[in-house]
Amino acid sequence: MKEKLQNAAAFIRKRAIRFGKAVKKFFTDIFGSDSGYISRKTEKEISDYNRKEIKRLEKEKRRKLSPEDYRTEMQNPDNIAEFDDLKTYFYTDRGTVKAVDGVSFSIPKGVTVGIVGESGCGKSVTAMSLMRLIQGPLGQITGGEIRFAGRDGYTYDMVKIPTKDLYRIRGKEIAMIFQEPMTSLNPVFTIGNQIDEVLITHLDMNKHEARKRSIELLTQVGIPMPEQICDRYPHELSGGMRQRVMITIALACQPRLIIADEPTTALDVTIQAQILDLLRRIKTQFDGSIMLITHDLGVIAEMAEFVVLMYAGKIIETGTVDEIFYNPLHPYTIGLQRSKPVIDSGKERLYSIPGNVPNPINMPPYCYFYDRCRFRTPECKKGYPPFVQLTETHGTACWLHQRSADADYENAGTFTTDAATTDTVNTNTANMPNGGENF
Amino acid sequence: MSDKIILEVKNLKKYFVMKKDLLGRPKKVLKAVDDISFTLKEGETIGIVGESGCGKTTMGRSVLRLNDITGGEVVFNGETVADIPARKLRKLRTEMQIIFQDPYSSLPPRMSVGQIIGEAVKVHKIVPIEELRAYVLDIMGKCGLQPHYYDRFPHEFSGGQRQRICIARALAVRPKLVVCDEPVSALDVSIQANIINLLEDLRDEMKLSYIFISHDLSVIYHVSDKIGVMYLGNLVELASKDDLFDNPLSPYTRTLFSAVPAPDPRKKMSRIILTGDIPSPANPPHGCKFHNRCPECMQICKMIRPEFYEAAPNHFVACHCYYRHYELHPYEPVSVPPSTLYVKSRKQG
């Protein structure tokens, strides 16, 4: 009797487990594994962790610093800004979004650096971190350094710089042009008022001088009848004119660095050509650097001298324009170039990168591009590839090139031992831009 | 592509009344679409390109009779669309569909994907109700959506996936003509290519005709057989793709082409940069609408609006530069001095 009962109990338990599994499978089928559903328990864990982290970081921010703490030295005196292992995280209710995760590059003097990537890859957040415009307390710069060479001869670490010193730099030495000129201009003040404000705050001009200078600046950016435009409100101007006004505001204090965050995305092609022409002209005039953020490879090819490619919060490739466009190394760079429709290309079908950008909260422990990559190998799963510098200017974060770089380094010129691997890698890269049919 | 003409647009006009006088008669009108004509064959794609505010979208909506037209006529499959009574219009809707620009705002947030795609199928009884689910899943498969998305909601998807849902919704009723109103401009480059490829595959598979509206010339070049360039409510040029790109006639088309940045750093282009902005469509300039920005403006352009005529076989253009008959029929001199005309239009613009 007892045995029978035990058997029955075991049977029921087995059935119950199977039923449970079936229910679980049913729900994963409906919601999918990436549905974003999180249990109450994990939710609480996340919010506890976030609270703790934010408290710690905010406390660190409030700490009083002596000038020695936030003044540093440039690694290369020719640079105007250097990003060193910058980390900007957002502590959301669903987990930590690593918007910028270990980004390092530099902006030399008098050079246009283009930052390319899809939406959500962290290119704007990088610029915002430099300007210290990250929305707290959820968004925090958790690590790294941003060195900026100020006009007074000191080099500041923009991550630690106290607010008082920040006000002297932001808007005066670093200026920003935003994407949406309508939302970034104040609708209740006249154009003249908004330009005057910058001059009065930063250059201690009086009202009269400021207006005179504003009109001068407006003429410089090619606005007709600047005296009348000064008294207009933003809504009375067209998109192209508004963007010119934004550029005027950015130029007002002769900044050392202009950050242009998608300056032409909201504009028509003919107006875009005008604005790009204007940007190029003013760059030669004020002899500063431009950090140009865009997703349009055409704009980059035309404007930038140095390109930084970002994907999911990390830099995947850097190089001069020629290197990026004629010798792209990372599979994503190649895919991006091939997927853009080009006039006069004559190709029938566009190459499309399969899949989507991975979920920013749970990034895989291996290369973020692995799931979409055409050249992936099982080895690519062993971790996130480190960034390797292949020539002085050209570098990439990809296991394919990691191996070739290692082999070059170890063999120091002799290709006998590891010839097979280097060979395959080289043919791969050589074939990538040409193998149109099978790509 | 067959030779059957599926859509014929003749002198289409759509005016919006801006101001009315005391008796309710229009006092001031905005000519959003002013005299547009083109034909579209079965399986063909016509690309409409132009700057913002030139009336591309209004044109697309007028063709579908999503707004009433002021003049001209649209003949679809031998029927005049404007004359169809309201109760028959519903039937017509299954044959003409539209894909909107913004996939974030054009999907109902409280309906699941299956409901969104299946609703029109159910209403129009395209398949028996028992086969509805299978039919919707089939369409979803064609558009690259996985079957387990059936019960999900739009907010769970990324922009590219949403645009796929919009495409599936439009194609579920087996249309013959689809108006694609900037279907890729809200998407990232790598996703753009995906959607363009999908649209092209579906066109070949289902024998669709597209009116493809976009401001991006390279996208237009890629998808279209025939391209119309619009400026302030008028077609400026209409020709086959190769004709238009090899031999652009209108100065506006040429500036538009030269303004597109090429993704090639070594390619140095002689760029024509226009001065000024696109004038307000409520007050278009006198004479040729493009004259105040045109690099090749002549005296006549300031006074007389050029006609839209066939300058070369199957290559239509509205520009005085190519008007061969000019010597034969010289225009009468206009009494108003052109300089005042010019100033007036500048002020209005």
PDB file of C-alpha atoms in Angstrom, chain A residues 28-283:
ATOM      1  CA  THR A  28       8.428  31.912 -23.737  1.00  0.00           C
ATOM      2  CA  ASP A  29       6.824  31.144 -27.092  1.00  0.00           C
ATOM      3  CA  ILE A  30       4.395  33.962 -26.607  1.00  0.00           C
ATOM      4  CA  PHE A  31       6.674  36.554 -25.064  1.00  0.00           C
ATOM      5  CA  GLY A  32       9.929  35.300 -26.530  1.00  0.00           C
ATOM      6  CA  SER A  33      13.131  35.201 -24.560  1.00  0.00           C
ATOM      7  CA  ASP A  34      13.853  38.847 -25.353  1.00  0.00           C
ATOM      8  CA  SER A  35      10.439  40.090 -24.331  1.00  0.00           C
ATOM      9  CA  GLY A  36      11.830  42.314 -21.603  1.00  0.00           C
ATOM     10  CA  TYR A  37       9.706  40.732 -18.906  1.00  0.00           C
ATOM     11  CA  ILE A  38      11.447  40.818 -15.539  1.00  0.00           C
ATOM     12  CA  SER A  39      10.287  39.341 -12.277  1.00  0.00           C
ATOM     13  CA  ARG A  40       9.484  41.365  -9.193  1.00  0.00           C
ATOM     14  CA  LYS A  41      12.557  40.038  -7.463  1.00  0.00           C
ATOM     15  CA  THR A  42      15.022  41.079 -10.161  1.00  0.00           C
ATOM     16  CA  GLU A  43      13.266  44.412 -10.397  1.00  0.00           C
ATOM     17  CA  LYS A  44      13.921  45.028  -6.738  1.00  0.00           C
ATOM     18  CA  GLU A  45      17.522  43.892  -7.037  1.00  0.00           C
ATOM     19  CA  ILE A  46      18.059  46.299  -9.915  1.00  0.00           C
ATOM     20  CA  SER A  47      16.517  49.255  -8.148  1.00  0.00           C
ATOM     21  CA  ASP A  48      18.514  48.573  -4.964  1.00  0.00           C
ATOM     22  CA  TYR A  49      21.709  48.379  -6.954  1.00  0.00           C
ATOM     23  CA  ASN A  50      20.869  51.538  -8.877  1.00  0.00           C
ATOM     24  CA  ARG A  51      20.126  53.482  -5.718  1.00  0.00           C
ATOM     25  CA  LYS A  52      23.412  52.438  -4.179  1.00  0.00           C
ATOM     26  CA  GLU A  53      25.450  53.242  -7.279  1.00  0.00           C
ATOM     27  CA  ILE A  54      23.797  56.598  -7.917  1.00  0.00           C
ATOM     28  CA  LYS A  55      24.294  57.610  -4.290  1.00  0.00           C
ATOM     29  CA  ARG A  56      27.980  56.751  -4.462  1.00  0.00           C
ATOM     30  CA  LEU A  57      28.518  58.582  -7.753  1.00  0.00           C
ATOM     31  CA  GLU A  58      26.584  61.664  -6.702  1.00  0.00           C
ATOM     32  CA  LYS A  59      28.606  61.844  -3.499  1.00  0.00           C
ATOM     33  CA  GLU A  60      31.798  61.645  -5.501  1.00  0.00           C
ATOM     34  CA  LYS A  61      30.565  64.439  -7.749  1.00  0.00           C
ATOM     35  CA  ARG A  62      29.856  66.727  -4.802  1.00  0.00           C
ATOM     36  CA  ARG A  63      33.311  66.240  -3.306  1.00  0.00           C
ATOM     37  CA  LYS A  64      35.329  69.445  -3.122  1.00  0.00           C
ATOM     38  CA  LEU A  65      38.342  69.298  -5.382  1.00  0.00           C
ATOM     39  CA  SER A  66      41.519  71.308  -5.451  1.00  0.00           C
ATOM     40  CA  PRO A  67      42.727  72.483  -8.888  1.00  0.00           C
ATOM     41  CA  GLU A  68      45.421  69.783  -8.879  1.00  0.00           C
ATOM     42  CA  ASP A  69      42.736  67.112  -8.900  1.00  0.00           C
ATOM     43  CA  TYR A  70      41.080  68.156 -12.102  1.00  0.00           C
ATOM     44  CA  ARG A  71      44.035  69.578 -13.989  1.00  0.00           C
ATOM     45  CA  THR A  72      45.924  67.006 -16.003  1.00  0.00           C
ATOM     46  CA  GLU A  73      48.401  66.814 -18.837  1.00  0.00           C
ATOM     47  CA  MET A  74      47.638  66.135 -22.491  1.00  0.00           C
ATOM     48  CA  GLN A  75      49.187  62.973 -23.842  1.00  0.00           C
ATOM     49  CA  ASN A  76      49.827  64.691 -27.123  1.00  0.00           C
ATOM     50  CA  PRO A  77      50.094  68.510 -27.100  1.00  0.00           C
ATOM     51  CA  ASP A  78      48.708  68.669 -30.663  1.00  0.00           C
ATOM     52  CA  ASN A  79      45.334  67.418 -29.468  1.00  0.00           C
ATOM     53  CA  ILE A  80      42.547  69.629 -28.326  1.00  0.00           C
ATOM     54  CA  ALA A  81      40.519  66.929 -26.620  1.00  0.00           C
ATOM     55  CA  GLU A  82      41.291  63.375 -25.599  1.00  0.00           C
ATOM     56  CA  PHE A  83      38.758  60.771 -24.556  1.00  0.00           C
ATOM     57  CA  ASP A  84      40.335  58.109 -22.418  1.00  0.00           C
ATOM     58  CA  ASP A  85      38.341  54.986 -21.558  1.00  0.00           C
ATOM     59  CA  LEU A  86      35.166  57.006 -21.088  1.00  0.00           C
ATOM     60  CA  LYS A  87      32.278  55.162 -19.481  1.00  0.00           C
ATOM     61  CA  THR A  88      28.803  56.673 -19.333  1.00  0.00           C
ATOM     62  CA  TYR A  89      26.085  54.463 -17.915  1.00  0.00           C
ATOM     63  CA  PHE A  90      22.382  54.952 -17.470  1.00  0.00           C
ATOM     64  CA  TYR A  91      20.849  53.256 -14.444  1.00  0.00           C
ATOM     65  CA  THR A  92      17.358  52.394 -15.664  1.00  0.00           C
ATOM     66  CA  ASP A  93      14.679  50.294 -13.993  1.00  0.00           C
ATOM     67  CA  ARG A  94      15.422  47.418 -16.317  1.00  0.00           C
ATOM     68  CA  GLY A  95      19.157  47.348 -15.761  1.00  0.00           C
ATOM     69  CA  THR A  96      22.266  49.318 -16.501  1.00  0.00           C
ATOM     70  CA  VAL A  97      22.532  50.636 -20.043  1.00  0.00           C
ATOM     71  CA  LYS A  98      26.150  51.022 -20.971  1.00  0.00           C
ATOM     72  CA  ALA A  99      25.624  53.793 -23.508  1.00  0.00           C
ATOM     73  CA  VAL A 100      29.325  54.543 -23.771  1.00  0.00           C
ATOM     74  CA  ASP A 101      31.616  51.771 -22.616  1.00  0.00           C
ATOM     75  CA  GLY A 102      35.321  52.410 -22.740  1.00  0.00           C
ATOM     76  CA  VAL A 103      35.675  54.873 -25.583  1.00  0.00           C
ATOM     77  CA  SER A 104      39.111  56.328 -26.333  1.00  0.00           C
ATOM     78  CA  PHE A 105      40.010  58.667 -29.163  1.00  0.00           C
ATOM     79  CA  SER A 106      41.430  62.122 -29.598  1.00  0.00           C
ATOM     80  CA  ILE A 107      40.566  65.250 -31.537  1.00  0.00           C
ATOM     81  CA  PRO A 108      43.634  66.998 -32.975  1.00  0.00           C
ATOM     82  CA  LYS A 109      43.795  70.752 -33.438  1.00  0.00           C
ATOM     83  CA  GLY A 110      42.204  72.104 -36.597  1.00  0.00           C
ATOM     84  CA  VAL A 111      40.831  68.746 -37.731  1.00  0.00           C
ATOM     85  CA  THR A 112      37.283  67.544 -38.317  1.00  0.00           C
ATOM     86  CA  VAL A 113      36.630  64.255 -36.587  1.00  0.00           C
ATOM     87  CA  GLY A 114      33.530  62.414 -37.741  1.00  0.00           C
ATOM     88  CA  ILE A 115      31.702  60.043 -35.424  1.00  0.00           C
ATOM     89  CA  VAL A 116      29.501  57.555 -37.255  1.00  0.00           C
ATOM     90  CA  GLY A 117      27.073  54.977 -35.992  1.00  0.00           C
ATOM     91  CA  GLU A 118      23.461  53.936 -35.936  1.00  0.00           C
ATOM     92  CA  SER A 119      20.980  55.496 -33.562  1.00  0.00           C
ATOM     93  CA  GLY A 120      21.512  54.381 -30.007  1.00  0.00           C
ATOM     94  CA  CYS A 121      25.181  53.538 -30.448  1.00  0.00           C
ATOM     95  CA  GLY A 122      26.301  56.233 -28.030  1.00  0.00           C
ATOM     96  CA  LYS A 123      27.680  58.875 -30.350  1.00  0.00           C
ATOM     97  CA  SER A 124      25.567  61.677 -28.929  1.00  0.00           C
ATOM     98  CA  VAL A 125      26.192  60.511 -25.368  1.00  0.00           C
ATOM     99  CA  THR A 126      29.945  60.753 -26.002  1.00  0.00           C
ATOM    100  CA  ALA A 127      29.534  64.392 -27.017  1.00  0.00           C
ATOM    101  CA  MET A 128      27.173  65.077 -24.135  1.00  0.00           C
ATOM    102  CA  SER A 129      29.721  63.636 -21.709  1.00  0.00           C
ATOM    103  CA  LEU A 130      32.310  66.108 -22.964  1.00  0.00           C
ATOM    104  CA  MET A 131      29.845  68.936 -22.449  1.00  0.00           C
ATOM    105  CA  ARG A 132      28.775  67.430 -19.109  1.00  0.00           C
ATOM    106  CA  LEU A 133      25.168  67.506 -20.253  1.00  0.00           C
ATOM    107  CA  ILE A 134      24.324  63.956 -19.172  1.00  0.00           C
ATOM    108  CA  GLN A 135      20.985  63.973 -17.431  1.00  0.00           C
ATOM    109  CA  GLY A 136      21.477  62.952 -13.799  1.00  0.00           C
ATOM    110  CA  PRO A 137      20.870  61.159 -11.575  1.00  0.00           C
ATOM    111  CA  LEU A 138      20.077  58.251 -13.886  1.00  0.00           C
ATOM    112  CA  GLY A 139      22.866  59.045 -16.307  1.00  0.00           C
ATOM    113  CA  GLN A 140      26.337  59.018 -14.784  1.00  0.00           C
ATOM    114  CA  ILE A 141      29.882  59.180 -16.058  1.00  0.00           C
ATOM    115  CA  THR A 142      31.277  56.263 -14.117  1.00  0.00           C
ATOM    116  CA  GLY A 143      34.846  56.210 -15.291  1.00  0.00           C
ATOM    117  CA  GLY A 144      37.500  57.455 -17.609  1.00  0.00           C
ATOM    118  CA  GLU A 145      38.902  60.859 -18.395  1.00  0.00           C
ATOM    119  CA  ILE A 146      38.092  63.525 -20.944  1.00  0.00           C
ATOM    120  CA  ARG A 147      41.019  65.876 -21.261  1.00  0.00           C
ATOM    121  CA  PHE A 148      40.390  69.247 -22.806  1.00  0.00           C
ATOM    122  CA  ALA A 149      43.079  71.831 -23.505  1.00  0.00           C
ATOM    123  CA  GLY A 150      41.673  75.150 -22.331  1.00  0.00           C
ATOM    124  CA  ARG A 151      42.629  78.490 -23.772  1.00  0.00           C
ATOM    125  CA  ASP A 152      44.310  79.508 -20.512  1.00  0.00           C
ATOM    126  CA  GLY A 153      47.032  76.914 -21.027  1.00  0.00           C
ATOM    127  CA  TYR A 154      45.778  74.379 -18.520  1.00  0.00           C
ATOM    128  CA  THR A 155      44.402  70.978 -19.390  1.00  0.00           C
ATOM    129  CA  TYR A 156      41.168  70.110 -17.649  1.00  0.00           C
ATOM    130  CA  ASP A 157      39.626  66.778 -16.912  1.00  0.00           C
ATOM    131  CA  MET A 158      36.054  67.433 -17.964  1.00  0.00           C
ATOM    132  CA  VAL A 159      34.755  64.543 -15.883  1.00  0.00           C
ATOM    133  CA  LYS A 160      35.902  66.044 -12.593  1.00  0.00           C
ATOM    134  CA  ILE A 161      35.885  69.748 -13.346  1.00  0.00           C
ATOM    135  CA  PRO A 162      33.783  71.743 -10.830  1.00  0.00           C
ATOM    136  CA  THR A 163      30.749  73.604 -12.097  1.00  0.00           C
ATOM    137  CA  LYS A 164      32.313  77.049 -11.679  1.00  0.00           C
ATOM    138  CA  ASP A 165      35.160  76.257 -14.060  1.00  0.00           C
ATOM    139  CA  LEU A 166      32.838  74.311 -16.324  1.00  0.00           C
ATOM    140  CA  TYR A 167      30.758  77.428 -16.976  1.00  0.00           C
ATOM    141  CA  ARG A 168      33.852  79.188 -18.277  1.00  0.00           C
ATOM    142  CA  ILE A 169      34.497  76.461 -20.824  1.00  0.00           C
ATOM    143  CA  ARG A 170      31.077  75.273 -21.866  1.00  0.00           C
ATOM    144  CA  GLY A 171      29.588  77.505 -24.524  1.00  0.00           C
ATOM    145  CA  LYS A 172      32.771  79.544 -24.772  1.00  0.00           C
ATOM    146  CA  GLU A 173      35.527  77.139 -25.672  1.00  0.00           C
ATOM    147  CA  ILE A 174      33.365  74.165 -26.583  1.00  0.00           C
ATOM    148  CA  ALA A 175      30.169  74.969 -28.448  1.00  0.00           C
ATOM    149  CA  MET A 176      27.481  72.660 -29.688  1.00  0.00           C
ATOM    150  CA  ILE A 177      25.133  72.650 -32.673  1.00  0.00           C
ATOM    151  CA  PHE A 178      22.108  70.457 -32.144  1.00  0.00           C
ATOM    152  CA  GLN A 179      20.113  68.394 -34.558  1.00  0.00           C
ATOM    153  CA  GLU A 180      16.707  69.965 -34.160  1.00  0.00           C
ATOM    154  CA  PRO A 181      17.108  73.728 -34.543  1.00  0.00           C
ATOM    155  CA  MET A 182      13.500  74.421 -33.652  1.00  0.00           C
ATOM    156  CA  THR A 183      13.565  72.724 -30.284  1.00  0.00           C
ATOM    157  CA  SER A 184      16.948  74.088 -29.293  1.00  0.00           C
ATOM    158  CA  LEU A 185      16.153  77.736 -29.925  1.00  0.00           C
ATOM    159  CA  ASN A 186      14.013  79.442 -27.333  1.00  0.00           C
ATOM    160  CA  PRO A 187      10.636  80.267 -28.925  1.00  0.00           C
ATOM    161  CA  VAL A 188       9.859  83.244 -26.661  1.00  0.00           C
ATOM    162  CA  PHE A 189      13.017  85.271 -27.280  1.00  0.00           C
ATOM    163  CA  THR A 190      14.103  86.970 -30.480  1.00  0.00           C
ATOM    164  CA  ILE A 191      17.053  85.664 -32.438  1.00  0.00           C
ATOM    165  CA  GLY A 192      19.118  88.747 -31.585  1.00  0.00           C
ATOM    166  CA  ASN A 193      18.371  88.311 -27.906  1.00  0.00           C
ATOM    167  CA  GLN A 194      19.622  84.757 -27.901  1.00  0.00           C
ATOM    168  CA  ILE A 195      22.883  85.583 -29.646  1.00  0.00           C
ATOM    169  CA  ASP A 196      23.451  88.643 -27.433  1.00  0.00           C
ATOM    170  CA  GLU A 197      23.017  86.520 -24.334  1.00  0.00           C
ATOM    171  CA  VAL A 198      26.022  84.369 -25.217  1.00  0.00           C
ATOM    172  CA  LEU A 199      28.205  87.408 -25.849  1.00  0.00           C
ATOM    173  CA  ILE A 200      27.116  89.196 -22.686  1.00  0.00           C
ATOM    174  CA  THR A 201      27.638  86.133 -20.483  1.00  0.00           C
ATOM    175  CA  HIS A 202      30.963  84.981 -21.814  1.00  0.00           C
ATOM    176  CA  LEU A 203      32.681  88.051 -23.219  1.00  0.00           C
ATOM    177  CA  ASP A 204      31.361  90.702 -20.795  1.00  0.00           C
ATOM    178  CA  MET A 205      30.072  92.922 -23.568  1.00  0.00           C
ATOM    179  CA  ASN A 206      27.403  95.520 -22.954  1.00  0.00           C
ATOM    180  CA  LYS A 207      24.107  95.335 -24.782  1.00  0.00           C
ATOM    181  CA  HIS A 208      25.099  97.737 -27.486  1.00  0.00           C
ATOM    182  CA  GLU A 209      28.365  96.035 -28.354  1.00  0.00           C
ATOM    183  CA  ALA A 210      26.723  92.642 -28.242  1.00  0.00           C
ATOM    184  CA  ARG A 211      24.050  93.589 -30.771  1.00  0.00           C
ATOM    185  CA  LYS A 212      26.659  95.051 -33.096  1.00  0.00           C
ATOM    186  CA  ARG A 213      28.711  91.877 -32.902  1.00  0.00           C
ATOM    187  CA  SER A 214      25.598  89.694 -33.361  1.00  0.00           C
ATOM    188  CA  ILE A 215      24.792  91.435 -36.615  1.00  0.00           C
ATOM    189  CA  GLU A 216      28.380  90.961 -37.742  1.00  0.00           C
ATOM    190  CA  LEU A 217      28.201  87.258 -36.946  1.00  0.00           C
ATOM    191  CA  LEU A 218      24.878  86.814 -38.711  1.00  0.00           C
ATOM    192  CA  THR A 219      26.364  88.362 -41.833  1.00  0.00           C
ATOM    193  CA  GLN A 220      29.267  85.955 -41.572  1.00  0.00           C
ATOM    194  CA  VAL A 221      27.002  82.904 -41.731  1.00  0.00           C
ATOM    195  CA  GLY A 222      25.199  84.304 -44.763  1.00  0.00           C
ATOM    196  CA  ILE A 223      21.903  85.519 -43.388  1.00  0.00           C
ATOM    197  CA  PRO A 224      20.433  88.298 -45.523  1.00  0.00           C
ATOM    198  CA  MET A 225      19.280  91.485 -43.794  1.00  0.00           C
ATOM    199  CA  PRO A 226      20.681  90.594 -40.349  1.00  0.00           C
ATOM    200  CA  GLU A 227      19.382  93.803 -38.722  1.00  0.00           C
ATOM    201  CA  GLN A 228      15.811  92.702 -39.363  1.00  0.00           C
ATOM    202  CA  ILE A 229      16.392  89.026 -38.613  1.00  0.00           C
ATOM    203  CA  CYS A 230      17.675  89.998 -35.156  1.00  0.00           C
ATOM    204  CA  ASP A 231      14.174  91.080 -34.170  1.00  0.00           C
ATOM    205  CA  ARG A 232      12.447  87.971 -35.487  1.00  0.00           C
ATOM    206  CA  TYR A 233      11.377  84.953 -33.471  1.00  0.00           C
ATOM    207  CA  PRO A 234      12.584  81.443 -34.316  1.00  0.00           C
ATOM    208  CA  HIS A 235       9.225  80.320 -35.696  1.00  0.00           C
ATOM    209  CA  GLU A 236       9.387  83.002 -38.373  1.00  0.00           C
ATOM    210  CA  LEU A 237      12.484  81.469 -39.935  1.00  0.00           C
ATOM    211  CA  SER A 238      12.886  78.420 -42.132  1.00  0.00           C
ATOM    212  CA  GLY A 239      14.789  75.303 -41.075  1.00  0.00           C
ATOM    213  CA  GLY A 240      17.980  76.265 -42.862  1.00  0.00           C
ATOM    214  CA  MET A 241      17.930  79.775 -41.398  1.00  0.00           C
ATOM    215  CA  ARG A 242      17.395  78.415 -37.894  1.00  0.00           C
ATOM    216  CA  GLN A 243      20.360  76.120 -38.289  1.00  0.00           C
ATOM    217  CA  ARG A 244      22.425  79.122 -39.394  1.00  0.00           C
ATOM    218  CA  VAL A 245      21.352  80.940 -36.240  1.00  0.00           C
ATOM    219  CA  MET A 246      22.405  77.921 -34.179  1.00  0.00           C
ATOM    220  CA  ILE A 247      25.785  78.023 -35.879  1.00  0.00           C
ATOM    221  CA  THR A 248      26.030  81.747 -35.135  1.00  0.00           C
ATOM    222  CA  ILE A 249      25.408  81.096 -31.437  1.00  0.00           C
ATOM    223  CA  ALA A 250      28.038  78.380 -31.450  1.00  0.00           C
ATOM    224  CA  LEU A 251      30.530  80.647 -33.207  1.00  0.00           C
ATOM    225  CA  ALA A 252      29.888  83.701 -31.049  1.00  0.00           C
ATOM    226  CA  CYS A 253      32.830  83.195 -28.676  1.00  0.00           C
ATOM    227  CA  GLN A 254      35.302  81.800 -31.227  1.00  0.00           C
ATOM    228  CA  PRO A 255      35.320  78.330 -29.651  1.00  0.00           C
ATOM    229  CA  ARG A 256      38.244  75.936 -29.881  1.00  0.00           C
ATOM    230  CA  LEU A 257      35.978  72.981 -30.532  1.00  0.00           C
ATOM    231  CA  ILE A 258      32.546  72.813 -32.128  1.00  0.00           C
ATOM    232  CA  ILE A 259      30.440  69.728 -31.592  1.00  0.00           C
ATOM    233  CA  ALA A 260      27.964  69.380 -34.442  1.00  0.00           C
ATOM    234  CA  ASP A 261      25.393  66.749 -33.476  1.00  0.00           C
ATOM    235  CA  GLU A 262      23.665  65.699 -36.705  1.00  0.00           C
ATOM    236  CA  PRO A 263      23.556  69.299 -37.957  1.00  0.00           C
ATOM    237  CA  THR A 264      21.903  68.498 -41.275  1.00  0.00           C
ATOM    238  CA  THR A 265      19.664  65.510 -40.550  1.00  0.00           C
ATOM    239  CA  ALA A 266      16.485  67.573 -40.305  1.00  0.00           C
ATOM    240  CA  LEU A 267      17.235  69.577 -43.458  1.00  0.00           C
ATOM    241  CA  ASP A 268      16.664  69.153 -47.177  1.00  0.00           C
ATOM    242  CA  VAL A 269      19.497  68.157 -49.495  1.00  0.00           C
ATOM    243  CA  THR A 270      19.949  71.579 -51.043  1.00  0.00           C
ATOM    244  CA  ILE A 271      19.947  73.244 -47.626  1.00  0.00           C
ATOM    245  CA  GLN A 272      22.261  70.524 -46.323  1.00  0.00           C
ATOM    246  CA  ALA A 273      24.757  71.421 -49.034  1.00  0.00           C
ATOM    247  CA  GLN A 274      24.588  75.057 -47.941  1.00  0.00           C
ATOM    248  CA  ILE A 275      25.121  74.260 -44.262  1.00  0.00           C
ATOM    249  CA  LEU A 276      28.017  71.877 -44.936  1.00  0.00           C
ATOM    250  CA  ASP A 277      29.634  74.506 -47.119  1.00  0.00           C
ATOM    251  CA  LEU A 278      29.187  77.026 -44.321  1.00  0.00           C
ATOM    252  CA  LEU A 279      30.694  74.688 -41.707  1.00  0.00           C
ATOM    253  CA  ARG A 280      33.715  74.086 -43.903  1.00  0.00           C
ATOM    254  CA  ARG A 281      34.171  77.804 -44.448  1.00  0.00           C
ATOM    255  CA  ILE A 282      33.923  78.780 -40.795  1.00  0.00           C
ATOM    256  CA  LYS A 283      36.339  76.059 -39.829  1.00  0.00           C
TER     257      LYS A 283
END
